[in-house]
Amino acid sequence: MQDKMVLPSKPTKIAYRPYFRHFSMGGVVINALLGVVLVLTAYPFLYALFLSVMPYNKFVSSSLHFLPNGFTLTYFAQILQNAKLPKAFLMSLIRVATGTTLNVTCTLLAAFAASRAHLRGRRFLGILFIIPMFFGAGLIPYYLTIRAYGLINNFWVLILPGLVSPMWFFVARAALVDYPQDIIEATFIDGAGYFRIFWQIVWPTNLPIIATLAMMYGIGHWNEYFWTRILVNQNLWTAPVFLYSMLNETEMVRNLGLNIQMAPESFTAAVACSLIIPVLLIYPFVQKFVIKGLVLGAVKG
Amino acid sequence: MPARRTLARSLRKDWVLYFMLLPGVIAILLFNYGPMFGLSVAFLNYNPILGIAKSKFVGFKYFADAIGDSAFRQALVNTVVIKVGQTLVTFPCSIILALLLNEARPWYKKTVQTSTILPFFLSWIAIAAMFSDLLSPTSGVVNEVLMKGFGMQKPIAFLSSNDWFRWVIIFQDTWKMAGYFALIYLSAIAGIDPAIYEAATLDGCGRWRKIWYVTLAGIRTTIATMLVLLMGYLIIGPFEQVFAQYNSAVYNTGDVIETFAFRLGLTSQKYGFATAIGLMQGIVACVIVLVTNFFVKRSESSVSVF
């Protein structure tokens, strides 16, 4: 998709080609630099993968660890054996599904209403949503407020505070302002209510922006670590929070000198892989939309 | 339609639209504006049992305390050094990456782009776990390469050394964010009129001159906008990144304002002190954004962020 945007379309004959068709020194330098970038960004992932499946005896006996060396699923088995992990994964699933659905629906509803040109108070709404982007109260007041609301250890404290993110609200509003208004006006005159217009016209025709919102909110719920750790007890921890806490436990075990048949580095790598793989699995499916949406978010946000 | 209708009438006519706004507005009011009342804790000798209303008023005591506190000043220095470092490295790197990607063949460009943007989607804890392996002094690949390949004598404990921790935090930011920023510059490059390249070619510009005079010149507005956005975060520390990786050995160089406030508030229960620090940080950050934006607005009207 990006390629098509950068390259001139085929039929028009344009002298400038952004890439070289013939050998040249400049081309070699550019491609070599990009090769270095590729290795620097991709190798850490491969390294984590190699380590996570490296058998303990191979790990100990070799003095270099940068290449794959043997194969074992011991570390992943050890992670999966943890009795509490399935529950944590279930929590992740519930949180991502509930949170993302509510986030996307509420953001788009608010953005749709705010994009109606005749609505009174649109300016006020803009100000209401923009101030939190530039001034936040900070950690402690937030924590005290949540406690005052009595939401500590409540599942909804993981969902409601970020219900509508100001940034994505503005992105969605910008998209809906650009949306052909005649269709909405015409349907309204035909007697359809705003809710009906929203569900039957606006929602189905704005799937790219919905996909972007869903991906960004969903990733946010999957990745969120700090507040989950602080605000709720272990029963409500999502898989990443739980997995990360396992690292500290194994650290303790190692310090006690027990469990010598495992390399902590490999265990850490296996945990890292478990955190990354779910993101990797969905990323290719939404990449196309999300790249568009990220650009939009950066330009308009 | 009358030019201005009364509030009651627009409420009656557009109640459905206001209803649609309700969930979002309530959430923003409760969770973004609500905590701003909690800022009053900065002026109180806050006692959780008494609550805000009955705690004793102490005025600007905590602000004075904070300014006199050497650990706070160190955290402030760390925040600025780390953020300036991150900006100085990530910002040019992402522009160069975009320029390089723009010159590459489509399949190669796509491959590198996918690889560079992936870290953006990962949480800091996943990255922290990965980097603790990469930088491990006993078996980490970085130390292995440095020792076996470059003949270094002793391994470097990157994450627990005051000499190295900031560098790790700075370059890790580049590693995570450069691909995302490059994506934004690339989309700006895509908007440059191909006719300009054609004219440049006819005028005898080589590839490097075109990169400099056409591509880079064509995205200078985007670059300025990004710079303004980054300025706003100069004093807002990379909290989650540091929180996931620091330890008491590197408090001297790695402790940023938010991690400091966090320990103070939630671990030592010094609510007033911690809130005062957060409030000062928030105000300064806000002022920086407004001032930068004001100057950019004056110099180039199309650039201003809002």
XYZ file of C-alpha atoms in Angstrom:
607
model
C 0.000 0.000 0.000
C 2.819 2.374 0.936
C 4.674 1.472 -2.256
C 1.801 2.525 -4.402
C 1.667 5.848 -2.656
C 5.348 6.546 -3.142
C 5.818 5.285 -6.682
C 4.286 7.149 -9.533
C 1.516 5.117 -11.076
C 2.607 2.938 -13.996
C 1.148 4.635 -17.086
C 2.661 8.053 -16.418
C 6.288 8.120 -17.507
C 8.168 10.016 -14.864
C 11.903 10.404 -14.953
C 12.498 10.055 -11.253
C 12.473 6.546 -9.857
C 12.938 6.434 -6.133
C 15.018 3.263 -6.423
C 17.917 2.303 -8.609
C 17.553 0.066 -11.595
C 21.270 0.033 -12.301
C 24.236 -0.706 -10.124
C 25.734 2.292 -8.363
C 27.733 3.094 -5.276
C 24.909 5.102 -3.745
C 22.518 2.198 -4.124
C 24.958 -0.136 -2.419
C 25.406 2.225 0.514
C 21.665 2.727 0.932
C 20.869 -0.963 0.736
C 23.695 -1.842 3.088
C 22.491 0.700 5.651
C 18.967 -0.641 5.428
C 20.398 -4.136 5.845
C 22.032 -3.043 9.084
C 18.724 -1.554 10.253
C 16.935 -4.778 9.358
C 19.395 -6.859 11.382
C 19.262 -4.464 14.341
C 15.490 -4.560 14.559
C 14.819 -8.167 13.605
C 17.700 -9.938 15.316
C 16.606 -9.312 18.935
C 13.390 -11.199 18.159
C 15.281 -14.106 16.622
C 17.691 -14.114 19.545
C 14.820 -14.370 22.042
C 13.395 -17.215 19.983
C 16.741 -19.082 19.813
C 17.309 -18.756 23.547
C 13.792 -19.793 24.476
C 14.150 -23.177 22.749
C 17.814 -23.821 23.612
C 18.261 -26.917 25.806
C 19.917 -26.281 29.149
C 23.001 -28.459 28.526
C 23.657 -26.718 25.212
C 23.247 -23.349 26.878
C 25.780 -24.150 29.569
C 28.324 -25.918 27.355
C 28.634 -23.311 24.622
C 30.368 -19.995 25.111
C 28.455 -18.215 22.356
C 24.690 -17.996 22.209
C 23.846 -15.942 19.175
C 22.833 -18.812 16.914
C 20.145 -21.477 17.325
C 21.524 -24.478 19.145
C 19.273 -27.454 19.767
C 15.542 -27.462 20.399
C 13.426 -27.923 23.467
C 10.028 -26.776 24.601
C 10.859 -27.191 28.294
C 10.658 -23.478 29.041
C 7.359 -22.959 27.296
C 6.025 -26.083 29.029
C 7.155 -24.651 32.348
C 5.327 -21.419 31.649
C 2.180 -23.184 30.512
C 2.210 -25.538 33.489
C 1.571 -22.659 35.832
C -1.907 -23.308 37.159
C -2.894 -19.643 37.199
C -1.834 -18.842 33.644
C -4.960 -20.086 31.809
C -7.008 -17.790 34.019
C -4.704 -14.882 33.219
C -5.107 -15.581 29.512
C -8.864 -15.722 29.968
C -8.673 -12.366 31.748
C -6.697 -10.946 28.841
C -9.283 -12.216 26.415
C -12.194 -10.800 28.418
C -10.428 -7.505 28.897
C -9.337 -7.089 25.280
C -12.780 -8.097 23.956
C -14.861 -6.022 26.391
C -12.511 -3.086 26.456
C -11.959 -2.849 22.719
C -15.653 -3.180 21.911
C -16.597 -0.426 24.358
C -13.635 1.766 23.381
C -14.344 1.616 19.669
C -18.113 2.035 20.040
C -17.933 4.950 22.466
C -15.122 6.687 20.570
C -16.932 6.457 17.270
C -20.282 7.473 18.779
C -18.728 10.529 20.389
C -16.791 11.361 17.234
C -19.927 11.029 15.109
C -21.937 13.320 17.349
C -19.086 15.819 17.544
C -18.703 15.805 13.766
C -22.271 17.127 13.190
C -21.670 20.676 12.014
C -24.819 22.121 13.637
C -24.258 20.666 17.099
C -24.131 23.300 19.815
C -21.098 23.089 22.058
C -18.746 21.514 19.526
C -16.020 23.990 20.398
C -16.424 23.302 24.081
C -16.171 19.564 23.374
C -12.936 20.084 21.480
C -11.465 21.962 24.438
C -12.740 19.329 26.879
C -10.947 16.593 24.982
C -7.749 18.494 24.147
C -6.776 19.617 27.648
C -6.047 16.060 28.905
C -3.659 15.633 25.971
C -1.433 18.390 27.297
C -1.926 18.340 31.033
C -2.236 15.294 33.229
C -2.691 15.319 36.998
C 0.023 12.728 37.591
C 0.265 9.310 39.177
C -0.649 10.004 42.772
C -3.810 12.106 42.251
C -4.974 9.508 39.748
C -4.400 6.701 42.206
C -6.132 8.591 45.033
C -9.080 9.412 42.785
C -9.514 5.792 41.746
C -9.398 4.829 45.406
C -11.934 7.500 46.270
C -14.256 6.104 43.596
C -13.884 2.682 45.257
C -12.642 1.088 42.059
C -9.534 -0.598 43.448
C -9.627 -4.327 42.610
C -12.596 -3.754 40.350
C -12.488 -5.126 36.805
C -13.953 -1.916 35.393
C -11.000 0.164 36.509
C -9.134 -1.541 33.666
C -11.751 -0.509 31.102
C -13.455 2.756 31.989
C -10.596 5.249 32.532
C -9.412 4.996 28.932
C -12.890 4.544 27.472
C -12.419 7.310 24.916
C -8.845 8.331 24.250
C -8.706 12.015 23.247
C -6.222 11.288 20.482
C -8.350 8.637 18.788
C -11.450 10.754 19.365
C -9.862 13.527 17.288
C -8.687 11.089 14.617
C -12.163 9.563 14.297
C -13.818 12.983 14.318
C -11.525 14.187 11.531
C -12.390 11.096 9.493
C -16.128 11.632 10.003
C -15.959 15.336 9.173
C -14.397 14.339 5.843
C -17.167 11.796 5.327
C -19.751 12.846 2.665
C -22.318 14.756 4.697
C -25.076 14.695 2.041
C -25.680 10.987 2.673
C -26.246 11.590 6.366
C -28.411 14.670 5.798
C -30.469 12.908 3.137
C -31.095 9.886 5.351
C -31.989 12.159 8.232
C -34.532 13.994 6.118
C -35.921 10.605 5.072
C -36.741 10.071 8.733
C -33.930 7.896 10.016
C -32.800 8.694 13.588
C -29.165 9.398 14.385
C -28.669 5.970 15.963
C -29.959 4.268 12.861
C -27.753 6.416 10.645
C -24.813 5.559 12.872
C -25.295 1.789 12.846
C -26.529 1.332 9.312
C -24.513 3.904 7.390
C -21.608 5.379 9.308
C -20.390 2.174 10.965
C -20.308 -0.131 7.905
C -18.712 2.499 5.679
C -15.892 3.407 8.076
C -14.357 -0.005 8.619
C -10.717 1.124 8.049
C -10.890 3.645 10.876
C -12.717 1.089 13.046
C -9.981 -1.473 12.374
C -7.321 1.051 13.343
C -9.116 1.996 16.548
C -9.688 -1.670 17.405
C -6.058 -2.561 16.813
C -4.681 0.367 18.829
C -7.100 -0.030 21.739
C -6.726 -3.822 21.658
C -2.931 -3.675 21.702
C -3.187 -1.124 24.497
C -5.275 -3.501 26.620
C -2.980 -6.436 25.899
C 0.178 -4.435 26.660
C -1.007 -2.434 29.663
C 1.107 -3.349 32.625
C 1.660 -0.652 35.191
C -1.854 0.251 36.325
C -3.028 -3.356 36.224
C -0.202 -4.187 38.574
C -0.977 -1.270 40.886
C -4.768 -1.138 40.894
C -6.011 -4.727 40.894
C -5.101 -7.963 42.643
C -3.730 -11.111 41.027
C -7.179 -12.463 40.157
C -7.632 -9.700 37.607
C -4.118 -9.724 36.173
C -3.881 -10.149 32.439
C -1.471 -12.622 30.879
C 1.414 -10.177 30.288
C 1.288 -8.891 33.857
C 1.221 -12.425 35.172
C 3.988 -13.626 32.847
C 6.186 -10.736 33.858
C 5.648 -11.475 37.522
C 6.840 -15.031 36.849
C 10.237 -13.570 35.962
C 10.639 -12.160 39.449
C 9.628 -15.457 40.982
C 12.201 -17.406 38.987
C 14.763 -14.801 39.958
C 13.998 -15.588 43.590
C 14.218 -19.311 42.933
C 17.573 -18.811 41.273
C 18.873 -16.784 44.175
C 17.938 -19.624 46.508
C 20.137 -21.906 44.414
C 17.311 -24.253 43.558
C 16.122 -25.408 40.180
C 19.587 -25.598 38.649
C 18.403 -27.397 35.534
C 17.168 -24.238 33.860
C 18.830 -21.193 32.399
C 17.086 -18.038 33.627
C 18.034 -16.301 30.377
C 16.125 -18.922 28.417
C 13.147 -18.632 30.709
C 13.137 -14.857 30.283
C 13.335 -15.346 26.522
C 10.394 -17.740 26.626
C 8.381 -15.190 28.594
C 9.317 -12.470 26.099
C 8.213 -14.720 23.236
C 4.892 -15.419 24.955
C 4.331 -11.671 25.229
C 5.252 -10.979 21.614
C 3.699 -13.910 19.743
C 0.031 -12.867 20.229
C 0.866 -9.420 18.803
C 2.728 -11.033 15.892
C -0.214 -13.274 15.125
C -2.759 -10.521 14.596
C -0.428 -7.868 13.224
C -0.242 -9.077 9.568
C -4.039 -9.058 9.274
C -4.472 -5.486 10.350
C -1.166 -4.001 9.195
C -2.639 -2.419 6.095
C -5.346 -0.522 7.989
C -3.220 0.308 10.942
C -0.407 1.928 8.974
C -2.983 4.212 7.383
C -4.538 4.940 10.752
C -1.230 5.639 12.479
C -0.323 8.185 9.839
C -3.747 9.765 10.199
C -3.391 9.808 13.972
C -0.012 11.497 13.773
C -1.099 14.074 11.246
C -4.404 15.017 12.775
C -3.900 14.110 16.425
C -32.821 27.665 10.755
C -32.185 30.485 13.228
C -28.569 31.456 13.640
C -28.416 30.718 17.369
C -30.914 28.545 19.050
C -31.318 28.447 22.787
C -29.631 25.688 24.720
C -32.937 24.133 25.710
C -34.076 23.956 22.119
C -30.871 22.386 20.826
C -30.986 19.902 23.693
C -34.520 18.956 22.710
C -33.700 18.681 19.036
C -30.303 16.997 19.304
C -30.734 14.995 22.477
C -29.750 11.830 20.598
C -26.397 13.338 19.646
C -25.728 14.494 23.208
C -26.676 11.030 24.396
C -24.063 9.563 22.050
C -21.425 11.845 23.555
C -22.354 10.939 27.097
C -20.190 7.834 27.770
C -17.044 9.471 26.458
C -17.612 12.795 28.177
C -18.436 11.168 31.515
C -15.320 8.975 31.342
C -13.126 11.972 30.490
C -14.648 14.054 33.303
C -14.332 11.273 35.874
C -10.882 9.961 35.024
C -9.063 12.866 33.371
C -10.559 15.855 35.170
C -11.430 14.090 38.426
C -7.770 13.553 39.374
C -7.159 17.288 38.887
C -9.084 17.856 42.129
C -6.688 15.358 43.673
C -3.947 17.858 42.904
C -5.034 19.700 46.038
C -3.167 16.961 47.903
C 0.007 18.829 46.917
C -0.957 21.585 49.354
C -2.114 19.323 52.178
C -0.516 17.197 54.821
C -2.662 14.456 53.360
C -3.967 11.769 55.631
C -5.848 9.017 53.789
C -8.101 8.415 56.772
C -9.115 12.072 57.160
C -9.486 12.618 53.410
C -8.887 15.778 51.414
C -11.443 17.924 53.248
C -10.026 17.440 56.742
C -6.288 17.166 56.050
C -4.171 20.078 57.235
C -3.301 22.817 54.731
C 0.444 23.342 54.404
C 0.647 25.734 51.456
C 3.709 25.471 49.255
C 5.742 23.481 51.767
C 6.126 20.430 49.550
C 7.145 22.503 46.558
C 9.897 24.084 48.602
C 10.850 20.658 49.973
C 11.044 19.218 46.466
C 13.272 21.987 45.159
C 15.574 21.495 48.121
C 15.625 17.702 47.751
C 18.774 16.429 46.065
C 17.167 13.152 44.934
C 14.425 15.127 43.191
C 16.922 17.411 41.473
C 18.853 14.342 40.341
C 15.636 12.827 38.952
C 14.908 16.089 37.132
C 18.406 16.112 35.617
C 18.042 12.441 34.633
C 14.694 13.083 32.976
C 16.007 15.996 30.932
C 19.249 14.218 29.973
C 17.432 11.039 28.939
C 14.681 12.843 27.043
C 17.069 15.221 25.259
C 19.252 12.230 24.406
C 16.293 10.255 23.097
C 15.129 13.180 20.998
C 18.620 13.913 19.638
C 19.076 10.289 18.570
C 15.590 9.104 17.618
C 14.517 12.228 15.752
C 17.343 12.352 13.146
C 17.522 8.548 12.924
C 13.860 8.316 11.975
C 14.254 10.982 9.284
C 17.300 9.199 7.844
C 15.446 5.886 7.980
C 12.540 7.388 6.037
C 14.901 8.831 3.408
C 16.677 5.492 3.032
C 13.411 3.560 2.821
C 12.203 5.937 0.149
C 15.188 5.039 -2.018
C 14.834 1.263 -1.642
C 13.131 -1.236 -3.935
C 9.512 -1.887 -3.009
C 9.947 -5.428 -1.620
C 13.042 -4.457 0.343
C 11.355 -1.345 1.650
C 8.361 -3.343 2.776
C 10.496 -5.912 4.580
C 12.570 -3.329 6.443
C 9.483 -1.295 7.236
C 7.625 -4.253 8.733
C 10.629 -5.096 10.843
C 11.240 -1.556 12.072
C 7.644 -0.825 12.999
C 7.043 -4.047 14.923
C 8.746 -2.887 18.155
C 6.282 0.018 18.284
C 3.485 -2.445 19.029
C 5.266 -4.178 21.888
C 4.895 -3.322 25.541
C 7.864 -2.071 27.490
C 7.816 -5.181 29.645
C 8.224 -7.425 26.593
C 11.095 -5.221 25.452
C 12.552 -5.196 28.958
C 12.540 -9.007 29.009
C 14.202 -9.173 25.582
C 16.859 -6.625 26.421
C 17.699 -8.198 29.753
C 18.772 -11.227 27.704
C 20.511 -9.258 24.957
C 22.498 -7.165 27.422
C 23.118 -9.852 30.040
C 26.724 -9.719 31.288
C 26.977 -13.519 31.458
C 25.486 -14.738 28.196
C 24.081 -11.694 26.393
C 24.862 -11.459 22.709
C 26.067 -7.854 22.972
C 28.741 -8.698 25.516
C 29.678 -11.848 23.635
C 30.238 -9.868 20.459
C 32.186 -7.172 22.288
C 34.406 -9.707 24.060
C 34.919 -12.329 21.371
C 34.770 -10.009 18.403
C 36.401 -6.853 19.687
C 38.621 -8.269 22.391
C 36.978 -6.482 25.312
C 38.280 -7.897 28.599
C 35.358 -7.640 31.030
C 31.637 -7.862 30.280
C 29.555 -4.707 30.789
C 26.562 -4.900 33.102
C 24.574 -2.441 30.976
C 21.399 -2.422 33.062
C 23.028 -2.033 36.453
C 25.833 0.346 35.572
C 25.461 4.064 36.070
C 27.760 4.640 33.105
C 25.559 2.730 30.669
C 21.949 2.744 31.824
C 21.061 6.082 30.184
C 22.561 4.963 26.881
C 20.476 1.808 26.953
C 17.320 3.829 27.623
C 18.169 6.310 24.843
C 18.993 3.795 22.107
C 16.153 1.498 23.117
C 13.787 4.380 22.438
C 15.274 4.733 18.949
C 14.922 0.999 18.428
C 11.250 1.083 19.402
C 10.072 4.363 17.881
C 12.187 5.137 14.781
C 10.133 2.863 12.523
C 6.896 4.551 13.576
C 8.201 8.078 13.043
C 9.728 7.046 9.702
C 6.268 5.910 8.656
C 4.930 9.424 9.225
C 7.761 11.022 7.238
C 7.263 8.501 4.442
C 3.629 9.425 4.113
C 4.690 13.081 3.885
C 7.237 12.158 1.202
C 4.476 10.409 -0.720
C 2.711 13.758 -0.921
C 5.564 15.471 -2.776
C 4.697 16.307 -6.368
C 6.668 13.952 -8.728
C 7.012 16.846 -11.177
C 9.489 18.471 -8.789
C 11.717 15.406 -9.011
C 11.417 15.501 -12.767
C 12.414 19.153 -12.895
C 15.331 18.469 -10.557
C 16.513 15.637 -12.817
C 16.340 17.891 -15.863
C 18.325 20.509 -14.001
C 21.027 17.935 -13.487
C 20.453 16.976 -9.872
C 21.877 13.620 -8.898
C 20.310 11.269 -6.404
C 21.863 12.872 -3.315
C 20.928 16.370 -4.349
C 17.370 15.272 -4.956
C 17.239 13.716 -1.500
C 18.527 16.943 0.003
C 16.769 19.605 -2.054
C 13.512 17.885 -2.942
C 12.670 15.113 -0.484
C 14.011 16.666 2.679
C 12.836 20.144 1.716
C 9.415 18.710 0.905
C 8.877 17.288 4.380
C 10.268 20.152 6.457
C 6.774 21.087 7.669
C 6.208 17.567 8.951
C 9.628 17.586 10.586
C 8.842 20.865 12.360
C 5.476 19.523 13.534
C 7.065 16.392 14.936
C 9.684 18.484 16.701
C 6.965 20.533 18.427
C 5.201 17.350 19.519
C 8.437 15.912 20.878
C 9.255 19.147 22.734
C 6.092 18.711 24.759
C 7.430 15.477 26.149
C 10.903 16.772 27.002
C 10.121 16.791 30.693
C 7.638 13.910 30.808
C 9.897 11.017 31.485
C 9.859 7.646 29.774
C 8.085 6.256 32.817
C 7.094 2.723 31.805
C 10.361 2.147 30.001
C 12.442 3.065 33.029
C 10.027 1.490 35.512
C 10.314 -1.868 33.735
C 14.098 -1.870 33.721
C 15.668 0.182 36.466
C 16.906 -1.024 39.825
C 18.376 0.592 42.912
C 21.892 0.346 41.446
C 21.070 2.924 38.770
C 18.870 5.375 40.713
C 21.661 7.925 40.312
C 21.441 8.118 36.540
C 18.192 6.355 35.679
C 15.595 7.579 38.151
C 13.203 9.905 36.301
C 10.678 12.283 37.869
C 7.755 9.888 37.575
C 9.547 6.837 38.937
C 10.763 9.017 41.798
C 7.252 10.330 42.467
C 5.892 6.809 42.228
C 8.247 5.428 44.873
C 7.667 8.435 47.069
C 3.889 8.318 46.793
C 2.911 4.710 46.546
C 5.798 3.064 48.372
C 6.622 5.646 51.050
C 3.089 7.130 51.283
C 4.397 10.699 50.929
C 1.357 11.705 48.914
C 1.697 15.480 49.184
C 5.357 15.563 48.189
C 4.812 13.207 45.237
C 1.779 15.145 43.999
C 3.644 18.460 44.221
C 6.392 16.996 42.027
C 3.866 15.728 39.493
C 2.088 19.091 39.431
C 5.284 21.026 38.771
C 6.168 18.587 36.012
C 2.739 18.899 34.405
C 2.788 22.700 34.457
C 6.308 22.965 33.029
C 5.496 20.451 30.264
C 2.354 22.362 29.371
C 4.255 25.668 29.249
C 6.941 24.152 27.008
C 4.314 22.966 24.497
C 2.494 26.296 24.452
C 5.694 28.320 24.062
C 7.116 26.088 21.314
C 3.819 26.108 19.525
C 3.609 29.887 19.778
C 7.033 30.380 18.184
C 6.404 27.849 15.435
C 3.060 29.476 14.733
C 4.787 32.814 14.272
C 7.463 31.477 11.950
C 5.384 29.195 9.770
C 1.637 29.395 10.018
C 0.869 25.920 8.643
C 2.969 24.028 11.156
C 1.341 24.733 14.501
C -0.087 21.674 16.141
C -3.328 23.149 17.380
